[in-house]
Amino acid sequence: MNILLTGGAGYIGSHTAVELAKAGYNVIIADNFCNSSPKVIKRLEEITGKSFALYNIDVADKNALRRVFKENQIDAAIHFAGYKSVGESVKVPLCYYRNNIDTTLSLLEVMEEFGCRKLVFSSSATVYGTKAPVPYKEDMETGNCANPYGWTKLFIERIITDYSAANSDFSAVILRYFNPVGAHESGLIGEDPRDIPNNLMPYISKVAVGELEKLSIFGSDYPTKDGTGVRDYIHVTDLAKGHVCALEYAEKHAGTEVFNLGTGKGISVLEMLRAYEKACGNKIPHEFVPRREGDLAEYYADSSKAERVLGWKTELSVEDMCRDAWNWQKNNPKGYEE
Ligand code: NAD
Ligand code: UFG
């Protein structure tokens, strides 16, 4: 089967490409490299021993997308392409609405033209908003998103749900990711942020490798186990495997189904820091600073639905996440641009 990965050169897309290739799927990647490097393709081929068709296109460009569908019989699409920086989305909301929603509409329209009836979409735990009680469950109310990025995800969920309601042969699986971290065990692919990282794990990695001076821990007075923020960190390889299960599910079921992909466990910033120090064998300089605006104290997934319905559950630990993040960082201190 031929699977199109929009944004397949990015962090989660590239790890998913590996797991799909391992499971016997043929992977076609469409990416404009606005937040990734074409060098990832060679690495994917090195890891899997397989080749990957690559289209350097803007996924919002329908004519460009049509070429992909004309040249390949696409059986299903996984839609990763989009902008993902929370802070940036507050500064340039129109860019976020334009790119995230246009890529989705173009993809759905071209899928319709070519009779492609299966879609998996990368959503986020952020759609549960700022008021939901933990753990988050798929049937909870969504909304109250804290930023435009979160709203783009919620609007796209709506678009996909409405489209599949109007087309009874269409299958959509919406995956709400929690906090993906870590890297492929080979150390050949991993997260490669362009600027100073906003997220905890890549920031810790850059401090560990000596590129940044120290980690700022945002808040030490949250009502959590040790006062620091708590999240549900999931190894990117576990997350990638969730997409293989989602595709198998979409092959058999029409309609829209939503799944949380998380471990179900909350880990604090300090716990993550200590685990990373163990993995890299060094102390990581850090300081406590005031809370970051917009951050929640604590959230994690109820991931029992994915386990029950998809037969998927996470296998990798926080130690594995830190070991693999460090392995990627130390082997590629400048990411893909050595
Ligand atoms: P990423 O930035 O590494 O990957 C996204 C890819 O999409 C990049 O390769 C980028 O070049 C490409 N892209 C963006 N706009 C495009 C366009 N118009 N045309 C073609 N390619 C385009 O991000 P990621 O971490 O791999 O995230 C993948 C998806 O998962 C995103 O939709 C993101 O919002 C979502 N998500 C990520 C996280 C996370 O913490 N990483 C959490 C929840 C959801
Ligand atoms: N943190 C620090 N210092 C840092 C960075 C983060 O203390 O330098 C703390 C945060 O305050 C938070 C935790 O580490 O308590 C995790 O923060 P991240 O920025 O790594 O992740 P978030 O939970 O804020 O957001 C992530 C993604 C969003 C997504 C959201 C929900 O970045 O895209 O998870 O899935 F929407």
CSV table of C-alpha atoms and ligand atoms in Angstrom, one decimal:
chain,number,residue,atom,x,y,z
A,1,MET,CA,0.0,0.0,0.0
A,2,ASN,CA,1.1,3.5,-0.8
A,3,ILE,CA,0.9,6.0,2.0
A,4,LEU,CA,1.4,9.8,1.5
A,5,LEU,CA,3.0,11.6,4.4
A,6,THR,CA,2.5,15.3,4.2
A,7,GLY,CA,5.2,16.9,6.4
A,8,GLY,CA,6.9,13.5,6.3
A,9,ALA,CA,10.4,15.0,6.6
A,10,GLY,CA,9.6,16.5,10.0
A,11,TYR,CA,10.3,15.2,13.4
A,12,ILE,CA,7.2,12.9,13.9
A,13,GLY,CA,6.7,12.2,10.1
A,14,SER,CA,10.3,10.9,9.7
A,15,HIS,CA,9.9,8.5,12.6
A,16,THR,CA,6.6,7.4,11.3
A,17,ALA,CA,8.1,6.8,7.8
A,18,VAL,CA,10.5,4.3,9.4
A,19,GLU,CA,7.8,2.4,11.2
A,20,LEU,CA,5.6,2.3,8.1
A,21,ALA,CA,8.5,1.0,6.0
A,22,LYS,CA,9.2,-1.6,8.6
A,23,ALA,CA,5.5,-2.7,8.5
A,24,GLY,CA,5.8,-3.1,4.7
A,25,TYR,CA,4.1,0.1,3.5
A,26,ASN,CA,5.4,2.1,0.6
A,27,VAL,CA,6.0,5.7,1.8
A,28,ILE,CA,5.7,8.9,-0.3
A,29,ILE,CA,6.8,12.1,1.4
A,30,ALA,CA,5.5,15.6,0.5
A,31,ASP,CA,7.3,18.4,2.3
A,32,ASN,CA,8.5,21.9,1.5
A,33,PHE,CA,11.2,21.8,4.2
A,34,CYS,CA,10.1,25.0,5.9
A,35,ASN,CA,10.9,23.3,9.2
A,36,SER,CA,13.0,20.2,8.1
A,37,SER,CA,16.0,19.1,6.0
A,38,PRO,CA,16.0,17.1,2.8
A,39,LYS,CA,19.0,15.3,4.4
A,40,VAL,CA,16.5,13.3,6.4
A,41,ILE,CA,15.6,11.2,3.4
A,42,LYS,CA,19.1,9.6,3.1
A,43,ARG,CA,19.0,8.8,6.8
A,44,LEU,CA,15.6,7.1,6.4
A,45,GLU,CA,17.0,5.0,3.6
A,46,GLU,CA,20.0,4.1,5.7
A,47,ILE,CA,17.8,3.0,8.6
A,48,THR,CA,15.3,1.0,6.6
A,49,GLY,CA,17.2,-0.1,3.5
A,50,LYS,CA,14.2,1.1,1.5
A,51,SER,CA,13.7,4.1,-0.8
A,52,PHE,CA,11.3,6.9,-0.3
A,53,ALA,CA,9.6,9.0,-3.0
A,54,LEU,CA,10.0,12.7,-2.2
A,55,TYR,CA,8.1,15.7,-3.5
A,56,ASN,CA,9.4,19.1,-2.5
A,57,ILE,CA,6.0,20.9,-2.6
A,58,ASP,CA,3.8,23.2,-0.6
A,59,VAL,CA,0.9,20.9,0.4
A,60,ALA,CA,-1.5,23.8,0.1
A,61,ASP,CA,-0.8,23.9,-3.6
A,62,LYS,CA,-3.4,21.7,-5.2
A,63,ASN,CA,-1.8,21.4,-8.6
A,64,ALA,CA,1.5,20.2,-7.0
A,65,LEU,CA,-0.5,17.7,-4.8
A,66,ARG,CA,-2.4,16.5,-7.9
A,67,ARG,CA,1.0,15.5,-9.5
A,68,VAL,CA,1.7,13.4,-6.4
A,69,PHE,CA,-1.6,11.6,-6.7
A,70,LYS,CA,-1.3,11.2,-10.5
A,71,GLU,CA,2.2,9.7,-10.3
A,72,ASN,CA,1.3,7.4,-7.4
A,73,GLN,CA,-1.8,5.4,-6.5
A,74,ILE,CA,-2.2,6.8,-3.0
A,75,ASP,CA,-4.2,4.5,-0.7
A,76,ALA,CA,-4.1,6.7,2.4
A,77,ALA,CA,-2.6,10.0,3.7
A,78,ILE,CA,-1.2,10.9,7.0
A,79,HIS,CA,-1.3,14.7,7.4
A,80,PHE,CA,1.6,16.0,9.5
A,81,ALA,CA,2.3,19.2,7.5
A,82,GLY,CA,1.7,22.4,9.5
A,83,TYR,CA,3.3,25.0,11.7
A,84,LYS,CA,3.6,24.0,15.3
A,85,SER,CA,5.1,26.7,17.4
A,86,VAL,CA,2.7,27.9,20.1
A,87,GLY,CA,4.5,31.2,20.8
A,88,GLU,CA,4.8,32.0,17.1
A,89,SER,CA,1.1,31.3,16.5
A,90,VAL,CA,0.3,34.1,19.0
A,91,LYS,CA,2.5,36.5,17.1
A,92,VAL,CA,1.4,35.6,13.5
A,93,PRO,CA,-2.0,33.9,13.9
A,94,LEU,CA,-2.9,34.4,10.2
A,95,CYS,CA,0.1,32.5,9.0
A,96,TYR,CA,-0.9,29.6,11.3
A,97,TYR,CA,-4.6,29.6,10.2
A,98,ARG,CA,-3.5,29.9,6.5
A,99,ASN,CA,-0.9,27.2,6.5
A,100,ASN,CA,-2.5,24.7,8.8
A,101,ILE,CA,-6.1,25.0,7.4
A,102,ASP,CA,-5.1,25.4,3.7
A,103,THR,CA,-2.9,22.4,3.7
A,104,THR,CA,-5.8,20.3,5.1
A,105,LEU,CA,-8.4,21.7,2.7
A,106,SER,CA,-6.2,21.1,-0.3
A,107,LEU,CA,-5.3,17.6,0.8
A,108,LEU,CA,-9.0,16.7,1.4
A,109,GLU,CA,-10.0,18.1,-2.0
A,110,VAL,CA,-7.3,16.4,-3.9
A,111,MET,CA,-8.0,13.1,-2.0
A,112,GLU,CA,-11.6,13.4,-3.1
A,113,GLU,CA,-10.6,14.0,-6.8
A,114,PHE,CA,-8.5,10.9,-6.7
A,115,GLY,CA,-10.9,8.7,-4.7
A,116,CYS,CA,-8.5,8.4,-1.7
A,117,ARG,CA,-10.7,7.7,1.3
A,118,LYS,CA,-8.4,7.3,4.3
A,119,LEU,CA,-6.8,10.0,6.4
A,120,VAL,CA,-4.9,10.1,9.6
A,121,PHE,CA,-4.4,13.5,11.2
A,122,SER,CA,-1.9,14.9,13.7
A,123,SER,CA,-3.9,16.7,16.3
A,124,SER,CA,-2.8,17.6,19.8
A,125,ALA,CA,-3.7,17.4,23.5
A,126,THR,CA,-3.9,21.2,23.3
A,127,VAL,CA,-7.5,20.9,21.9
A,128,TYR,CA,-8.7,20.0,25.4
A,129,GLY,CA,-8.0,23.6,26.3
A,130,THR,CA,-7.3,25.2,29.6
A,131,LYS,CA,-10.2,23.9,31.7
A,132,ALA,CA,-10.4,20.1,31.2
A,133,PRO,CA,-9.8,17.9,34.2
A,134,VAL,CA,-7.0,15.3,34.0
A,135,PRO,CA,-6.6,12.7,32.7
A,136,TYR,CA,-7.9,13.9,29.3
A,137,LYS,CA,-10.3,11.5,27.7
A,138,GLU,CA,-11.4,11.6,24.0
A,139,ASP,CA,-15.1,12.2,24.8
A,140,MET,CA,-14.4,15.3,26.9
A,141,GLU,CA,-15.4,18.7,25.7
A,142,THR,CA,-12.8,20.5,23.6
A,143,GLY,CA,-12.3,24.2,23.1
A,144,ASN,CA,-10.9,27.0,25.4
A,145,CYS,CA,-7.7,26.6,23.4
A,146,ALA,CA,-4.9,28.7,24.9
A,147,ASN,CA,-3.5,29.9,21.5
A,148,PRO,CA,-4.1,30.1,17.8
A,149,TYR,CA,-2.1,27.0,17.1
A,150,GLY,CA,-4.5,25.0,19.4
A,151,TRP,CA,-7.5,26.5,17.6
A,152,THR,CA,-6.1,25.5,14.2
A,153,LYS,CA,-6.0,21.9,15.4
A,154,LEU,CA,-9.5,22.0,16.7
A,155,PHE,CA,-10.9,23.7,13.5
A,156,ILE,CA,-9.2,21.0,11.4
A,157,GLU,CA,-10.7,18.3,13.6
A,158,ARG,CA,-14.1,19.9,12.9
A,159,ILE,CA,-13.4,20.1,9.1
A,160,ILE,CA,-12.4,16.4,9.0
A,161,THR,CA,-15.3,15.3,11.1
A,162,ASP,CA,-17.8,17.2,8.9
A,163,TYR,CA,-16.3,15.9,5.7
A,164,SER,CA,-16.4,12.3,6.9
A,165,ALA,CA,-20.0,12.7,8.1
A,166,ALA,CA,-21.0,13.8,4.6
A,167,ASN,CA,-19.1,10.9,2.9
A,168,SER,CA,-20.0,7.6,4.4
A,169,ASP,CA,-17.1,5.7,2.7
A,170,PHE,CA,-14.5,8.1,4.2
A,171,SER,CA,-12.3,7.0,7.2
A,172,ALA,CA,-10.6,9.5,9.4
A,173,VAL,CA,-8.4,8.8,12.4
A,174,ILE,CA,-7.6,11.9,14.5
A,175,LEU,CA,-4.6,11.3,16.8
A,176,ARG,CA,-4.2,13.7,19.8
A,177,TYR,CA,-0.5,13.6,20.6
A,178,PHE,CA,0.7,14.4,24.1
A,179,ASN,CA,4.4,15.4,24.4
A,180,PRO,CA,6.5,13.6,21.8
A,181,VAL,CA,10.2,13.4,22.7
A,182,GLY,CA,13.3,11.2,22.1
A,183,ALA,CA,14.7,10.0,18.8
A,184,HIS,CA,15.1,6.8,16.7
A,185,GLU,CA,17.4,4.3,18.5
A,186,SER,CA,19.9,4.5,15.6
A,187,GLY,CA,20.7,8.2,16.4
A,188,LEU,CA,20.3,8.9,12.7
A,189,ILE,CA,17.0,10.9,12.9
A,190,GLY,CA,15.7,13.1,15.7
A,191,GLU,CA,14.3,16.5,16.5
A,192,ASP,CA,16.2,19.4,14.9
A,193,PRO,CA,14.7,22.7,15.9
A,194,ARG,CA,15.8,25.6,13.7
A,195,ASP,CA,16.2,28.3,16.4
A,196,ILE,CA,16.5,28.2,20.2
A,197,PRO,CA,14.1,25.4,21.2
A,198,ASN,CA,10.8,26.3,22.9
A,199,ASN,CA,10.2,22.8,24.2
A,200,LEU,CA,11.7,21.2,27.2
A,201,MET,CA,13.5,18.1,25.8
A,202,PRO,CA,15.3,19.8,22.9
A,203,TYR,CA,16.3,22.6,25.2
A,204,ILE,CA,17.8,20.2,27.8
A,205,SER,CA,19.6,18.4,24.9
A,206,LYS,CA,21.2,21.7,23.8
A,207,VAL,CA,22.4,22.5,27.3
A,208,ALA,CA,23.7,18.9,27.7
A,209,VAL,CA,25.8,19.2,24.5
A,210,GLY,CA,27.1,22.7,25.6
A,211,GLU,CA,25.3,24.8,23.0
A,212,LEU,CA,23.1,26.6,25.5
A,213,GLU,CA,24.2,27.7,28.9
A,214,LYS,CA,21.4,26.5,31.2
A,215,LEU,CA,17.9,25.4,31.4
A,216,SER,CA,15.3,27.8,32.7
A,217,ILE,CA,12.6,25.9,34.6
A,218,PHE,CA,9.4,27.7,34.2
A,219,GLY,CA,7.8,27.7,37.7
A,220,SER,CA,8.5,25.9,40.9
A,221,ASP,CA,5.3,26.6,42.7
A,222,TYR,CA,2.7,24.6,40.7
A,223,PRO,CA,0.4,22.3,42.7
A,224,THR,CA,2.3,19.3,41.4
A,225,LYS,CA,4.4,16.5,43.0
A,226,ASP,CA,7.5,18.8,43.1
A,227,GLY,CA,6.2,22.2,42.1
A,228,THR,CA,7.3,22.0,38.4
A,229,GLY,CA,5.0,21.4,35.4
A,230,VAL,CA,3.8,17.9,34.7
A,231,ARG,CA,3.3,16.4,31.2
A,232,ASP,CA,2.8,13.1,29.5
A,233,TYR,CA,6.0,12.6,27.5
A,234,ILE,CA,5.8,9.9,24.8
A,235,HIS,CA,8.7,8.4,22.9
A,236,VAL,CA,8.5,9.4,19.3
A,237,THR,CA,8.9,5.7,18.2
A,238,ASP,CA,5.9,4.7,20.3
A,239,LEU,CA,4.0,7.6,18.8
A,240,ALA,CA,5.1,6.6,15.3
A,241,LYS,CA,3.9,3.0,15.8
A,242,GLY,CA,0.5,4.4,16.8
A,243,HIS,CA,0.2,5.7,13.2
A,244,VAL,CA,0.6,2.2,11.8
A,245,CYS,CA,-2.2,1.0,14.1
A,246,ALA,CA,-4.3,4.0,13.1
A,247,LEU,CA,-3.9,3.1,9.4
A,248,GLU,CA,-4.9,-0.5,10.0
A,249,TYR,CA,-8.0,0.8,11.8
A,250,ALA,CA,-8.8,3.2,9.0
A,251,GLU,CA,-8.6,0.3,6.5
A,252,LYS,CA,-11.5,-1.4,8.3
A,253,HIS,CA,-13.7,1.4,9.6
A,254,ALA,CA,-15.4,4.3,8.0
A,255,GLY,CA,-16.3,7.5,9.9
A,256,THR,CA,-14.1,9.6,12.3
A,257,GLU,CA,-12.5,8.2,15.4
A,258,VAL,CA,-10.3,10.1,17.8
A,259,PHE,CA,-7.5,8.7,19.9
A,260,ASN,CA,-5.2,10.1,22.6
A,261,LEU,CA,-1.6,8.9,22.1
A,262,GLY,CA,0.2,9.3,25.4
A,263,THR,CA,1.6,7.0,28.1
A,264,GLY,CA,-1.0,7.9,30.7
A,265,LYS,CA,1.8,9.0,33.1
A,266,GLY,CA,2.7,12.5,34.3
A,267,ILE,CA,6.4,13.4,34.5
A,268,SER,CA,7.6,16.6,36.0
A,269,VAL,CA,10.3,18.9,34.6
A,270,LEU,CA,12.6,18.0,37.5
A,271,GLU,CA,12.0,14.3,37.0
A,272,MET,CA,12.9,14.7,33.3
A,273,LEU,CA,16.0,16.7,34.0
A,274,ARG,CA,17.3,14.1,36.5
A,275,ALA,CA,16.6,11.3,34.0
A,276,TYR,CA,18.5,13.2,31.3
A,277,GLU,CA,21.4,13.8,33.6
A,278,LYS,CA,21.7,10.0,34.2
A,279,ALA,CA,21.5,9.4,30.4
A,280,CYS,CA,24.3,11.8,29.5
A,281,GLY,CA,26.3,11.3,32.7
A,282,ASN,CA,26.6,15.0,33.5
A,283,LYS,CA,24.9,17.6,35.6
A,284,ILE,CA,22.7,19.9,33.6
A,285,PRO,CA,22.9,23.6,34.7
A,286,HIS,CA,19.5,25.0,35.5
A,287,GLU,CA,17.7,27.8,37.3
A,288,PHE,CA,14.1,28.3,38.4
A,289,VAL,CA,12.4,31.3,36.8
A,290,PRO,CA,8.7,32.4,36.9
A,291,ARG,CA,6.0,30.5,35.2
A,292,ARG,CA,5.7,30.7,31.4
A,293,GLU,CA,2.5,32.5,30.4
A,294,GLY,CA,-0.1,30.1,29.1
A,295,ASP,CA,1.3,26.9,30.6
A,296,LEU,CA,-0.9,24.5,32.6
A,297,ALA,CA,0.3,22.9,35.8
A,298,GLU,CA,-0.3,19.3,34.9
A,299,TYR,CA,-1.9,17.1,32.2
A,300,TYR,CA,-1.7,13.6,30.9
A,301,ALA,CA,-3.7,11.2,28.8
A,302,ASP,CA,-6.2,8.6,29.5
A,303,SER,CA,-4.9,6.4,26.7
A,304,SER,CA,-7.1,3.3,27.4
A,305,LYS,CA,-9.1,3.8,24.2
A,306,ALA,CA,-6.1,3.5,21.9
A,307,GLU,CA,-5.1,0.4,23.9
A,308,ARG,CA,-8.6,-1.2,23.7
A,309,VAL,CA,-9.5,-0.2,20.1
A,310,LEU,CA,-6.2,0.0,18.3
A,311,GLY,CA,-4.3,-2.6,20.3
A,312,TRP,CA,-1.6,0.1,20.8
A,313,LYS,CA,0.3,1.0,23.9
A,314,THR,CA,3.6,2.6,24.7
A,315,GLU,CA,6.6,0.4,25.4
A,316,LEU,CA,9.4,2.8,26.0
A,317,SER,CA,10.3,4.5,29.3
A,318,VAL,CA,11.5,7.9,30.3
A,319,GLU,CA,15.0,6.4,30.5
A,320,ASP,CA,14.6,5.3,26.8
A,321,MET,CA,13.4,8.7,25.8
A,322,CYS,CA,16.5,10.4,27.4
A,323,ARG,CA,19.0,7.8,26.2
A,324,ASP,CA,17.7,8.2,22.6
A,325,ALA,CA,17.4,12.0,22.7
A,326,TRP,CA,21.0,12.2,24.0
A,327,ASN,CA,22.3,9.7,21.5
A,328,TRP,CA,20.8,11.8,18.6
A,329,GLN,CA,22.1,15.1,20.1
A,330,LYS,CA,25.7,13.9,20.8
A,331,ASN,CA,26.0,12.3,17.3
A,332,ASN,CA,24.4,15.3,15.6
A,333,PRO,CA,25.3,18.4,17.7
A,334,LYS,CA,24.2,20.6,14.8
A,335,GLY,CA,21.2,18.5,13.8
A,336,TYR,CA,21.1,17.6,10.1
A,337,GLU,CA,23.5,20.5,9.2
A,338,GLU,CA,26.8,19.1,10.3
B,1,NAD,P1,7.8,19.4,12.2
B,1,NAD,O1,7.8,20.9,12.0
B,1,NAD,O2,9.1,18.7,12.5
B,1,NAD,O3,7.1,18.7,10.9
B,1,NAD,C1,6.2,19.3,10.1
B,1,NAD,C2,6.6,19.2,8.7
B,1,NAD,O4,5.7,19.8,7.8
B,1,NAD,C3,8.0,19.9,8.4
B,1,NAD,O5,8.8,19.0,7.8
B,1,NAD,C4,7.6,21.1,7.6
B,1,NAD,O6,8.7,21.4,6.7
B,1,NAD,C5,6.4,20.6,6.8
B,1,NAD,N1,5.4,21.6,6.4
B,1,NAD,C6,4.8,22.6,7.1
B,1,NAD,N2,4.0,23.3,6.3
B,1,NAD,C7,4.1,22.7,5.0
B,1,NAD,C8,3.5,23.0,3.8
B,1,NAD,N3,2.6,24.0,3.6
B,1,NAD,N4,3.7,22.2,2.7
B,1,NAD,C9,4.6,21.2,2.9
B,1,NAD,N5,5.2,20.9,4.0
B,1,NAD,C10,5.0,21.6,5.1
B,1,NAD,O7,6.7,19.0,13.3
B,1,NAD,P2,6.4,17.7,14.1
B,1,NAD,O8,6.8,17.8,15.5
B,1,NAD,O9,6.9,16.5,13.3
B,1,NAD,O10,4.8,17.7,14.1
B,1,NAD,C11,4.1,17.1,13.0
B,1,NAD,C12,2.6,17.4,13.2
B,1,NAD,O11,2.2,16.9,14.6
B,1,NAD,C13,2.3,18.8,13.2
B,1,NAD,O12,1.0,19.0,12.5
B,1,NAD,C14,2.2,19.3,14.6
B,1,NAD,O13,1.3,20.4,14.8
B,1,NAD,C15,1.6,18.0,15.3
B,1,NAD,N6,1.9,17.9,16.7
B,1,NAD,C16,3.2,18.0,17.1
B,1,NAD,C17,3.5,18.0,18.5
B,1,NAD,C18,4.9,18.1,19.0
B,1,NAD,O14,5.1,18.4,20.2
B,1,NAD,N7,6.0,17.9,18.2
B,1,NAD,C19,2.5,17.8,19.4
B,1,NAD,C20,1.2,17.7,19.0
B,1,NAD,C21,0.9,17.7,17.6
B,2,UFG,N1,9.6,23.9,30.3
B,2,UFG,C1,10.6,24.5,31.1
B,2,UFG,N2,11.6,25.1,30.4
B,2,UFG,C2,11.7,25.2,29.1
B,2,UFG,C3,10.7,24.6,28.3
B,2,UFG,C4,9.7,24.0,28.9
B,2,UFG,O1,10.5,24.5,32.3
B,2,UFG,O2,12.7,25.7,28.6
B,2,UFG,C5,8.4,23.3,31.0
B,2,UFG,C6,7.1,23.9,30.6
B,2,UFG,O3,6.8,24.9,31.5
B,2,UFG,C7,6.2,22.7,30.8
B,2,UFG,C8,7.0,21.5,30.3
B,2,UFG,O4,8.4,21.9,30.5
B,2,UFG,O5,5.8,22.5,32.1
B,2,UFG,C9,6.8,21.1,28.9
B,2,UFG,O6,6.9,22.2,28.0
B,2,UFG,P1,7.0,22.0,26.5
B,2,UFG,O7,7.2,23.4,25.9
B,2,UFG,O8,8.0,21.0,26.1
B,2,UFG,O9,5.6,21.4,26.0
B,2,UFG,P2,4.1,22.0,26.2
B,2,UFG,O10,3.5,21.0,27.1
B,2,UFG,O11,4.1,23.4,26.7
B,2,UFG,O12,3.6,21.9,24.7
B,2,UFG,C10,3.6,20.8,23.9
B,2,UFG,C11,3.8,21.2,22.4
B,2,UFG,C12,2.5,21.9,21.9
B,2,UFG,C13,1.3,21.0,22.2
B,2,UFG,C14,1.3,20.7,23.6
B,2,UFG,C15,0.1,19.7,23.9
B,2,UFG,O13,4.8,22.1,22.3
B,2,UFG,O14,2.7,22.0,20.5
B,2,UFG,O15,2.5,20.0,24.1
B,2,UFG,O16,0.3,18.5,23.2
B,2,UFG,F1,0.2,21.7,21.8
